[in-house]
Amino acid sequence: MHIEKLSLFNFKNYEDVTLNFSEKVNCLVGVNGSGKTNILDAIYYLSLTKSAFNNIDSQNIRFGESIFSIKGNFKLENKTYEIVCAFQEGSKKTFKANKKDYEKLSEHVGRFPVVLIAPNDVDVIREGSEARRKFFDTILCQLDSSYLETLSKYNQYLRQRNSALKKFAFIGRVDYDLINTYDDQLLKLGKDIFLKRAAFIRGFLMLFQQHYIQISQGKEEVNIIYRSEWLQDDFVAQFKASIKKDLALERTSMGIHRDDYRLIISGKPIKKFASQGQQKTYLVALKMAHFDTIAGLKDFKPILLLDDIFDKLDDERIRKLMEMITGHQFGQVFITDARRDRTEQLLATFNLPAQIITLPLAK
C-alpha cells in the first residue's frame, strides 16, 4: 500500500498544493517551519481521521480561513482509492472514499494504516497513563474497528456519568436508577475493552522485545506490564461500591479509563532509570512493533512516517534504521530532515534511491 498523490487546501501553512510521491522512499527537506511535519500530519489525518498533533479540527485550518480539505490517492492491491477529508468551522467533519460518504468515521480507521515516529513520542515515557493508553489505543483502533466503536461508546457513557455526578452534587439529590444504567453500560463495555487490551499486549510484547534486542544488541531486558483494575477478582463489586466516593469527587474513580502500561527496563520504570539513549531505543522498538503488528494482521505494510528522526537518534541507531529501510523491511517511507546535505549523504551511503522534495514549495 502507498499514497500516490496528496492535495492540501488551506491545511495549516498550505494554501493550495498537490504533491506526487514515490511508492518507496520520500524525503521532505527544508528549514524548520517550512511545513515538512504538516505534510506527514496530512497523511496521518487521511488514515486516522484526525491530526497526530492537534485534535481540535478548527485549529488545523490555515490562518484567516474557515475551511480546509485534504485529498489523497491511495494504491492498495492494484486499486486506487481517493480519500477526501473536509472540515468547515461550525460544521461536522466529513470523510469520503471514492466520493462516497462514511456513515461513521470509525469505518475508515484502519483501512490505510500509518505508523508515525515523531519527537513528541517521548510523551509515552515521560507523561502519565493517558499518553500510554492513547498510544496503544491508536494501534488497537487501526487493527479492530469494533474496538474503536466500543471505546467511543465507553467514553460517551463515562462523560454522561461524570456530568450526572456533578449535577447531583450541585442539587444535593441522586438518581440512582440513572447511575445504575450508566454503570451497567460502563461495566459491559469496559470488560470488552479490557479483554482486547490484555490479549493484544501479549503478542505485541514479543515483537517489541525482539526489536529492542536488535537495536540495542541485547544490552538490557525490557518489559511492558498492563495494569487494570479489571484484573481484580472483585472489581465489579468495588466499582458498584465506589458511588459514594464518586459523588464526593464528582467523577468516576474506577474503570478502564484508568488503565496503565508500565514501561520497564532492567526491572525498573524507564521514566526514572533510563538514559536518553535507552529511552530513544525503547520508543523506536515500540514503533517497530506497532509496524509489525499491523503488517502481520493486514497482510500489507503500513506507511511509515519518520519526522525529524535523524536529529533524535545517534549514528548507530540511524545506521540500523537505514539498514532496515534498505533491506525492504518497510513499504512506503516518508522522512523529514532540516538538512538536505545530511539526507543526501545518508542516501548515498546506503545506495538508497529516493524522491527528495525541498520545502517551502515554490509558488
GROMACS .gro file of C-alpha atoms in nm:
model
  363
    1MET     CA    1   0.000   0.000   0.000
    2HIS     CA    2   0.118   0.355  -0.072
    3ILE     CA    3  -0.011   0.707  -0.126
    4GLU     CA    4   0.043   0.831  -0.482
    5LYS     CA    5  -0.076   1.190  -0.457
    6LEU     CA    6  -0.167   1.438  -0.183
    7SER     CA    7  -0.359   1.764  -0.227
    8LEU     CA    8  -0.395   2.023   0.051
    9PHE     CA    9  -0.626   2.323   0.060
   10ASN     CA   10  -0.600   2.571   0.350
   11PHE     CA   11  -0.444   2.299   0.569
   12LYS     CA   12  -0.210   2.452   0.828
   13ASN     CA   13   0.052   2.656   0.635
   14TYR     CA   14  -0.055   2.529   0.290
   15GLU     CA   15  -0.291   2.738   0.078
   16ASP     CA   16  -0.327   2.508  -0.224
   17VAL     CA   17  -0.070   2.243  -0.318
   18THR     CA   18  -0.052   1.899  -0.480
   19LEU     CA   19   0.237   1.655  -0.435
   20ASN     CA   20   0.318   1.328  -0.609
   21PHE     CA   21   0.515   1.064  -0.423
   22SER     CA   22   0.741   0.767  -0.486
   23GLU     CA   23   0.597   0.436  -0.372
   24LYS     CA   24   0.923   0.370  -0.184
   25VAL     CA   25   1.122   0.646  -0.007
   26ASN     CA   26   1.026   1.015   0.004
   27CYS     CA   27   1.244   1.274   0.178
   28LEU     CA   28   1.098   1.612   0.273
   29VAL     CA   29   1.381   1.857   0.340
   30GLY     CA   30   1.372   2.221   0.445
   31VAL     CA   31   1.434   2.457   0.733
   32ASN     CA   32   1.225   2.433   1.047
   33GLY     CA   33   0.882   2.587   0.995
   34SER     CA   34   0.871   2.515   0.622
   35GLY     CA   35   0.585   2.264   0.655
   36LYS     CA   36   0.756   1.924   0.649
   37THR     CA   37   0.571   1.788   0.950
   38ASN     CA   38   0.240   1.927   0.820
   39ILE     CA   39   0.263   1.702   0.514
   40LEU     CA   40   0.318   1.398   0.734
   41ASP     CA   41   0.027   1.509   0.951
   42ALA     CA   42  -0.198   1.536   0.646
   43ILE     CA   43  -0.119   1.174   0.554
   44TYR     CA   44  -0.183   1.074   0.915
   45TYR     CA   45  -0.514   1.266   0.902
   46LEU     CA   46  -0.628   1.068   0.597
   47SER     CA   47  -0.550   0.745   0.782
   48LEU     CA   48  -0.684   0.806   1.132
   49THR     CA   49  -0.938   1.086   1.060
   50LYS     CA   50  -0.756   1.327   1.292
   51SER     CA   51  -0.431   1.513   1.338
   52ALA     CA   52  -0.140   1.349   1.517
   53PHE     CA   53  -0.053   1.677   1.687
   54ASN     CA   54  -0.376   1.874   1.735
   55ASN     CA   55  -0.711   1.705   1.785
   56ILE     CA   56  -0.906   2.033   1.753
   57ASP     CA   57  -1.001   2.035   1.384
   58SER     CA   58  -1.058   2.411   1.364
   59GLN     CA   59  -0.700   2.477   1.469
   60ASN     CA   60  -0.570   2.293   1.163
   61ILE     CA   61  -0.726   2.550   0.927
   62ARG     CA   62  -0.487   2.794   0.760
   63PHE     CA   63  -0.484   3.127   0.941
   64GLY     CA   64  -0.760   3.359   0.827
   65GLU     CA   65  -0.963   3.088   0.653
   66SER     CA   66  -1.270   2.889   0.764
   67ILE     CA   67  -1.232   2.557   0.582
   68PHE     CA   68  -0.965   2.302   0.494
   69SER     CA   69  -0.955   1.989   0.283
   70ILE     CA   70  -0.709   1.702   0.236
   71LYS     CA   71  -0.726   1.466  -0.059
   72GLY     CA   72  -0.509   1.160  -0.112
   73ASN     CA   73  -0.493   0.883  -0.369
   74PHE     CA   74  -0.401   0.551  -0.207
   75LYS     CA   75  -0.295   0.243  -0.406
   76LEU     CA   76  -0.383  -0.090  -0.247
   77GLU     CA   77  -0.383  -0.427  -0.423
   78ASN     CA   78  -0.377  -0.262  -0.768
   79LYS     CA   79  -0.681  -0.048  -0.685
   80THR     CA   80  -0.681   0.329  -0.637
   81TYR     CA   81  -0.887   0.490  -0.361
   82GLU     CA   82  -0.948   0.863  -0.346
   83ILE     CA   83  -0.987   0.969   0.017
   84VAL     CA   84  -1.111   1.320   0.093
   85CYS     CA   85  -1.135   1.489   0.433
   86ALA     CA   86  -1.308   1.827   0.464
   87PHE     CA   87  -1.383   2.046   0.761
   88GLN     CA   88  -1.559   2.381   0.788
   89GLU     CA   89  -1.598   2.579   1.107
   90GLY     CA   90  -1.943   2.523   1.254
   91SER     CA   91  -1.997   2.201   1.056
   92LYS     CA   92  -1.924   1.834   1.101
   93LYS     CA   93  -1.603   1.689   0.958
   94THR     CA   94  -1.665   1.471   0.652
   95PHE     CA   95  -1.473   1.178   0.503
   96LYS     CA   96  -1.529   1.026   0.160
   97ALA     CA   97  -1.383   0.721  -0.011
   98ASN     CA   98  -1.420   0.732  -0.391
   99LYS     CA   99  -1.681   1.010  -0.348
  100LYS     CA  100  -1.893   0.803  -0.106
  101ASP     CA  101  -1.952   0.937   0.246
  102TYR     CA  102  -1.880   0.726   0.551
  103GLU     CA  103  -2.171   0.695   0.792
  104LYS     CA  104  -1.920   0.665   1.077
  105LEU     CA  105  -1.557   0.776   1.081
  106SER     CA  106  -1.472   0.454   1.263
  107GLU     CA  107  -1.547   0.267   0.938
  108HIS     CA  108  -1.244   0.434   0.779
  109VAL     CA  109  -0.983   0.396   1.054
  110GLY     CA  110  -0.753   0.104   0.976
  111ARG     CA  111  -0.817   0.086   0.600
  112PHE     CA  112  -0.497   0.276   0.513
  113PRO     CA  113  -0.280   0.244   0.824
  114VAL     CA  114   0.025   0.455   0.904
  115VAL     CA  115   0.294   0.443   1.171
  116LEU     CA  116   0.439   0.778   1.278
  117ILE     CA  117   0.767   0.827   1.464
  118ALA     CA  118   0.784   1.187   1.586
  119PRO     CA  119   0.967   1.394   1.852
  120ASN     CA  120   0.660   1.411   2.078
  121ASP     CA  121   0.661   1.030   2.110
  122VAL     CA  122   0.867   1.081   2.423
  123ASP     CA  123   0.538   1.172   2.595
  124VAL     CA  124   0.462   0.798   2.605
  125ILE     CA  125   0.750   0.764   2.851
  126ARG     CA  126   0.755   1.098   3.030
  127GLU     CA  127   0.384   1.174   3.066
  128GLY     CA  128   0.114   0.993   3.264
  129SER     CA  129  -0.101   0.690   3.192
  130GLU     CA  130  -0.326   0.880   2.949
  131ALA     CA  131  -0.042   0.914   2.695
  132ARG     CA  132   0.034   0.542   2.712
  133ARG     CA  133  -0.333   0.445   2.677
  134LYS     CA  134  -0.358   0.673   2.374
  135PHE     CA  135  -0.053   0.511   2.216
  136PHE     CA  136  -0.182   0.156   2.249
  137ASP     CA  137  -0.543   0.250   2.172
  138THR     CA  138  -0.428   0.406   1.844
  139ILE     CA  139  -0.277   0.072   1.742
  140LEU     CA  140  -0.582  -0.126   1.851
  141CYS     CA  141  -0.817   0.108   1.665
  142GLN     CA  142  -0.623   0.054   1.341
  143LEU     CA  143  -0.641  -0.322   1.393
  144ASP     CA  144  -1.003  -0.358   1.502
  145SER     CA  145  -1.285  -0.119   1.407
  146SER     CA  146  -1.513  -0.276   1.670
  147TYR     CA  147  -1.259  -0.181   1.938
  148LEU     CA  148  -1.276   0.183   1.827
  149GLU     CA  149  -1.656   0.177   1.838
  150THR     CA  150  -1.661   0.014   2.183
  151LEU     CA  151  -1.406   0.263   2.316
  152SER     CA  152  -1.606   0.556   2.176
  153LYS     CA  153  -1.925   0.430   2.341
  154TYR     CA  154  -1.745   0.378   2.673
  155ASN     CA  155  -1.609   0.734   2.668
  156GLN     CA  156  -1.955   0.868   2.584
  157TYR     CA  157  -2.116   0.691   2.881
  158LEU     CA  158  -1.824   0.798   3.101
  159ARG     CA  159  -1.881   1.164   3.012
  160GLN     CA  160  -2.253   1.128   3.079
  161ARG     CA  161  -2.196   0.962   3.417
  162ASN     CA  162  -1.945   1.229   3.520
  163SER     CA  163  -2.185   1.502   3.413
  164ALA     CA  164  -2.461   1.340   3.620
  165LEU     CA  165  -2.230   1.317   3.924
  166LYS     CA  166  -2.158   1.691   3.901
  167LYS     CA  167  -2.528   1.768   3.868
  168PHE     CA  168  -2.621   1.550   4.169
  169ALA     CA  169  -2.354   1.717   4.380
  170PHE     CA  170  -2.497   2.057   4.285
  171ILE     CA  171  -2.865   1.978   4.351
  172GLY     CA  172  -2.798   1.754   4.653
  173ARG     CA  173  -3.010   1.466   4.521
  174VAL     CA  174  -2.903   1.142   4.346
  175ASP     CA  175  -3.090   0.948   4.077
  176TYR     CA  176  -2.956   0.600   4.150
  177ASP     CA  177  -3.157   0.442   3.867
  178LEU     CA  178  -2.973   0.664   3.619
  179ILE     CA  179  -2.640   0.585   3.781
  180ASN     CA  180  -2.714   0.211   3.758
  181THR     CA  181  -2.794   0.248   3.388
  182TYR     CA  182  -2.456   0.412   3.327
  183ASP     CA  183  -2.282   0.155   3.548
  184ASP     CA  184  -2.423  -0.139   3.353
  185GLN     CA  185  -2.301   0.005   3.025
  186LEU     CA  186  -1.958   0.100   3.157
  187LEU     CA  187  -1.907  -0.246   3.306
  188LYS     CA  188  -2.016  -0.424   2.989
  189LEU     CA  189  -1.810  -0.209   2.752
  190GLY     CA  190  -1.519  -0.188   2.994
  191LYS     CA  191  -1.487  -0.566   3.016
  192ASP     CA  192  -1.474  -0.595   2.637
  193ILE     CA  193  -1.202  -0.329   2.619
  194PHE     CA  194  -1.004  -0.492   2.899
  195LEU     CA  195  -1.009  -0.834   2.732
  196LYS     CA  196  -0.891  -0.693   2.399
  197ARG     CA  197  -0.616  -0.487   2.560
  198ALA     CA  198  -0.493  -0.787   2.759
  199ALA     CA  199  -0.493  -1.018   2.455
  200PHE     CA  200  -0.321  -0.758   2.237
  201ILE     CA  201  -0.035  -0.678   2.473
  202ARG     CA  202   0.080  -1.041   2.490
  203GLY     CA  203   0.161  -1.059   2.118
  204PHE     CA  204   0.284  -0.701   2.098
  205LEU     CA  205   0.531  -0.756   2.383
  206MET     CA  206   0.712  -1.034   2.196
  207LEU     CA  207   0.760  -0.816   1.887
  208PHE     CA  208   0.871  -0.520   2.097
  209GLN     CA  209   1.132  -0.721   2.286
  210GLN     CA  210   1.270  -0.863   1.962
  211HIS     CA  211   1.316  -0.515   1.816
  212TYR     CA  212   1.473  -0.377   2.132
  213ILE     CA  213   1.727  -0.661   2.135
  214GLN     CA  214   1.808  -0.597   1.769
  215ILE     CA  215   1.856  -0.222   1.809
  216SER     CA  216   2.038  -0.230   2.146
  217GLN     CA  217   2.231  -0.552   2.075
  218GLY     CA  218   2.076  -0.712   2.381
  219LYS     CA  219   2.220  -0.472   2.637
  220GLU     CA  220   1.911  -0.461   2.863
  221GLU     CA  221   1.595  -0.655   2.931
  222VAL     CA  222   1.269  -0.470   2.868
  223ASN     CA  223   0.908  -0.538   2.955
  224ILE     CA  224   0.559  -0.389   2.933
  225ILE     CA  225   0.318  -0.463   3.217
  226TYR     CA  226  -0.051  -0.398   3.156
  227ARG     CA  227  -0.223  -0.272   3.470
  228SER     CA  228  -0.603  -0.267   3.500
  229GLU     CA  229  -0.848  -0.267   3.788
  230TRP     CA  230  -1.034  -0.536   3.592
  231LEU     CA  231  -0.756  -0.776   3.698
  232GLN     CA  232  -0.907  -0.771   4.049
  233ASP     CA  233  -1.148  -1.060   4.110
  234ASP     CA  234  -1.400  -0.837   4.287
  235PHE     CA  235  -1.373  -0.538   4.054
  236VAL     CA  236  -1.746  -0.523   3.971
  237ALA     CA  237  -1.837  -0.513   4.340
  238GLN     CA  238  -1.573  -0.248   4.405
  239PHE     CA  239  -1.700  -0.041   4.114
  240LYS     CA  240  -2.058  -0.052   4.242
  241ALA     CA  241  -1.942   0.036   4.594
  242SER     CA  242  -1.744   0.339   4.474
  243ILE     CA  243  -2.055   0.554   4.420
  244LYS     CA  244  -2.012   0.746   4.748
  245LYS     CA  245  -1.654   0.829   4.658
  246ASP     CA  246  -1.754   0.922   4.304
  247LEU     CA  247  -2.025   1.159   4.430
  248ALA     CA  248  -1.771   1.329   4.653
  249LEU     CA  249  -1.514   1.356   4.374
  250GLU     CA  250  -1.778   1.437   4.110
  251ARG     CA  251  -1.612   1.192   3.869
  252THR     CA  252  -1.586   0.817   3.803
  253SER     CA  253  -1.290   0.692   4.003
  254MET     CA  254  -1.268   0.334   3.871
  255GLY     CA  255  -1.269   0.174   3.528
  256ILE     CA  256  -1.064   0.104   3.215
  257HIS     CA  257  -1.012   0.479   3.168
  258ARG     CA  258  -0.758   0.442   3.449
  259ASP     CA  259  -0.565   0.153   3.291
  260ASP     CA  260  -0.189   0.192   3.250
  261TYR     CA  261   0.102   0.023   3.075
  262ARG     CA  262   0.416   0.014   3.289
  263LEU     CA  263   0.725   0.052   3.068
  264ILE     CA  264   1.012  -0.139   3.225
  265ILE     CA  265   1.387  -0.159   3.158
  266SER     CA  266   1.618  -0.384   3.362
  267GLY     CA  267   1.331  -0.437   3.607
  268LYS     CA  268   1.278  -0.064   3.673
  269PRO     CA  269   1.049   0.209   3.535
  270ILE     CA  270   1.210   0.354   3.223
  271LYS     CA  271   1.082   0.704   3.309
  272LYS     CA  272   1.308   0.724   3.614
  273PHE     CA  273   1.601   0.492   3.547
  274ALA     CA  274   1.682   0.503   3.172
  275SER     CA  275   1.925   0.725   2.985
  276GLN     CA  276   1.809   0.933   2.689
  277GLY     CA  277   1.967   0.681   2.453
  278GLN     CA  278   1.780   0.394   2.619
  279GLN     CA  279   1.453   0.589   2.602
  280LYS     CA  280   1.503   0.658   2.231
  281THR     CA  281   1.577   0.291   2.165
  282TYR     CA  282   1.269   0.192   2.364
  283LEU     CA  283   1.049   0.427   2.162
  284VAL     CA  284   1.182   0.310   1.825
  285ALA     CA  285   1.128  -0.053   1.931
  286LEU     CA  286   0.769   0.032   2.031
  287LYS     CA  287   0.707   0.185   1.688
  288MET     CA  288   0.868  -0.106   1.503
  289ALA     CA  289   0.645  -0.345   1.696
  290HIS     CA  290   0.349  -0.122   1.602
  291PHE     CA  291   0.452  -0.154   1.236
  292ASP     CA  292   0.495  -0.533   1.250
  293THR     CA  293   0.165  -0.582   1.433
  294ILE     CA  294  -0.030  -0.402   1.160
  295ALA     CA  295   0.166  -0.561   0.875
  296GLY     CA  296   0.109  -0.907   1.021
  297LEU     CA  297  -0.266  -0.866   1.054
  298LYS     CA  298  -0.334  -0.668   0.735
  299ASP     CA  299  -0.103  -0.869   0.507
  300PHE     CA  300   0.037  -0.542   0.370
  301LYS     CA  301   0.279  -0.286   0.509
  302PRO     CA  302   0.153   0.042   0.655
  303ILE     CA  303   0.306   0.373   0.550
  304LEU     CA  304   0.598   0.471   0.774
  305LEU     CA  305   0.631   0.841   0.865
  306LEU     CA  306   0.965   0.944   1.018
  307ASP     CA  307   0.954   1.302   1.146
  308ASP     CA  308   1.287   1.467   1.228
  309ILE     CA  309   1.427   1.124   1.309
  310PHE     CA  310   1.793   1.199   1.230
  311ASP     CA  311   1.812   1.470   1.497
  312LYS     CA  312   1.675   1.235   1.761
  313LEU     CA  313   1.891   0.924   1.709
  314ASP     CA  314   2.267   0.872   1.736
  315ASP     CA  315   2.475   0.749   1.442
  316GLU     CA  316   2.449   0.380   1.534
  317ARG     CA  317   2.071   0.388   1.563
  318ILE     CA  318   2.041   0.582   1.236
  319ARG     CA  319   2.260   0.321   1.067
  320LYS     CA  320   2.041   0.036   1.190
  321LEU     CA  321   1.723   0.215   1.080
  322MET     CA  322   1.865   0.288   0.735
  323GLU     CA  323   1.970  -0.075   0.702
  324MET     CA  324   1.612  -0.178   0.775
  325ILE     CA  325   1.480   0.061   0.508
  326THR     CA  326   1.741  -0.055   0.255
  327GLY     CA  327   1.654  -0.417   0.337
  328HIS     CA  328   1.292  -0.353   0.229
  329GLN     CA  329   1.152  -0.427   0.574
  330PHE     CA  330   0.917  -0.134   0.516
  331GLY     CA  331   0.693  -0.030   0.229
  332GLN     CA  332   0.648   0.340   0.154
  333VAL     CA  333   0.857   0.563   0.381
  334PHE     CA  334   0.848   0.940   0.441
  335ILE     CA  335   1.146   1.109   0.608
  336THR     CA  336   1.171   1.475   0.712
  337ASP     CA  337   1.505   1.647   0.769
  338ALA     CA  338   1.613   2.009   0.812
  339ARG     CA  339   1.949   1.936   0.645
  340ARG     CA  340   1.943   1.834   0.279
  341ASP     CA  341   2.318   1.756   0.279
  342ARG     CA  342   2.275   1.501   0.559
  343THR     CA  343   1.985   1.334   0.382
  344GLU     CA  344   2.175   1.312   0.052
  345GLN     CA  345   2.482   1.173   0.228
  346LEU     CA  346   2.280   0.901   0.403
  347LEU     CA  347   2.101   0.805   0.082
  348ALA     CA  348   2.436   0.781  -0.099
  349THR     CA  349   2.599   0.581   0.182
  350PHE     CA  350   2.326   0.318   0.171
  351ASN     CA  351   2.276   0.342  -0.208
  352LEU     CA  352   1.909   0.410  -0.143
  353PRO     CA  353   1.709   0.567  -0.426
  354ALA     CA  354   1.459   0.825  -0.304
  355GLN     CA  355   1.250   1.120  -0.411
  356ILE     CA  356   1.362   1.443  -0.245
  357ILE     CA  357   1.112   1.726  -0.207
  358THR     CA  358   1.251   2.062  -0.096
  359LEU     CA  359   1.034   2.289   0.117
  360PRO     CA  360   0.898   2.552   0.117
  361LEU     CA  361   0.747   2.476  -0.220
  362ALA     CA  362   0.786   2.730  -0.498
  363LYS     CA  363   0.475   2.940  -0.561
   0.00000   0.00000   0.00000
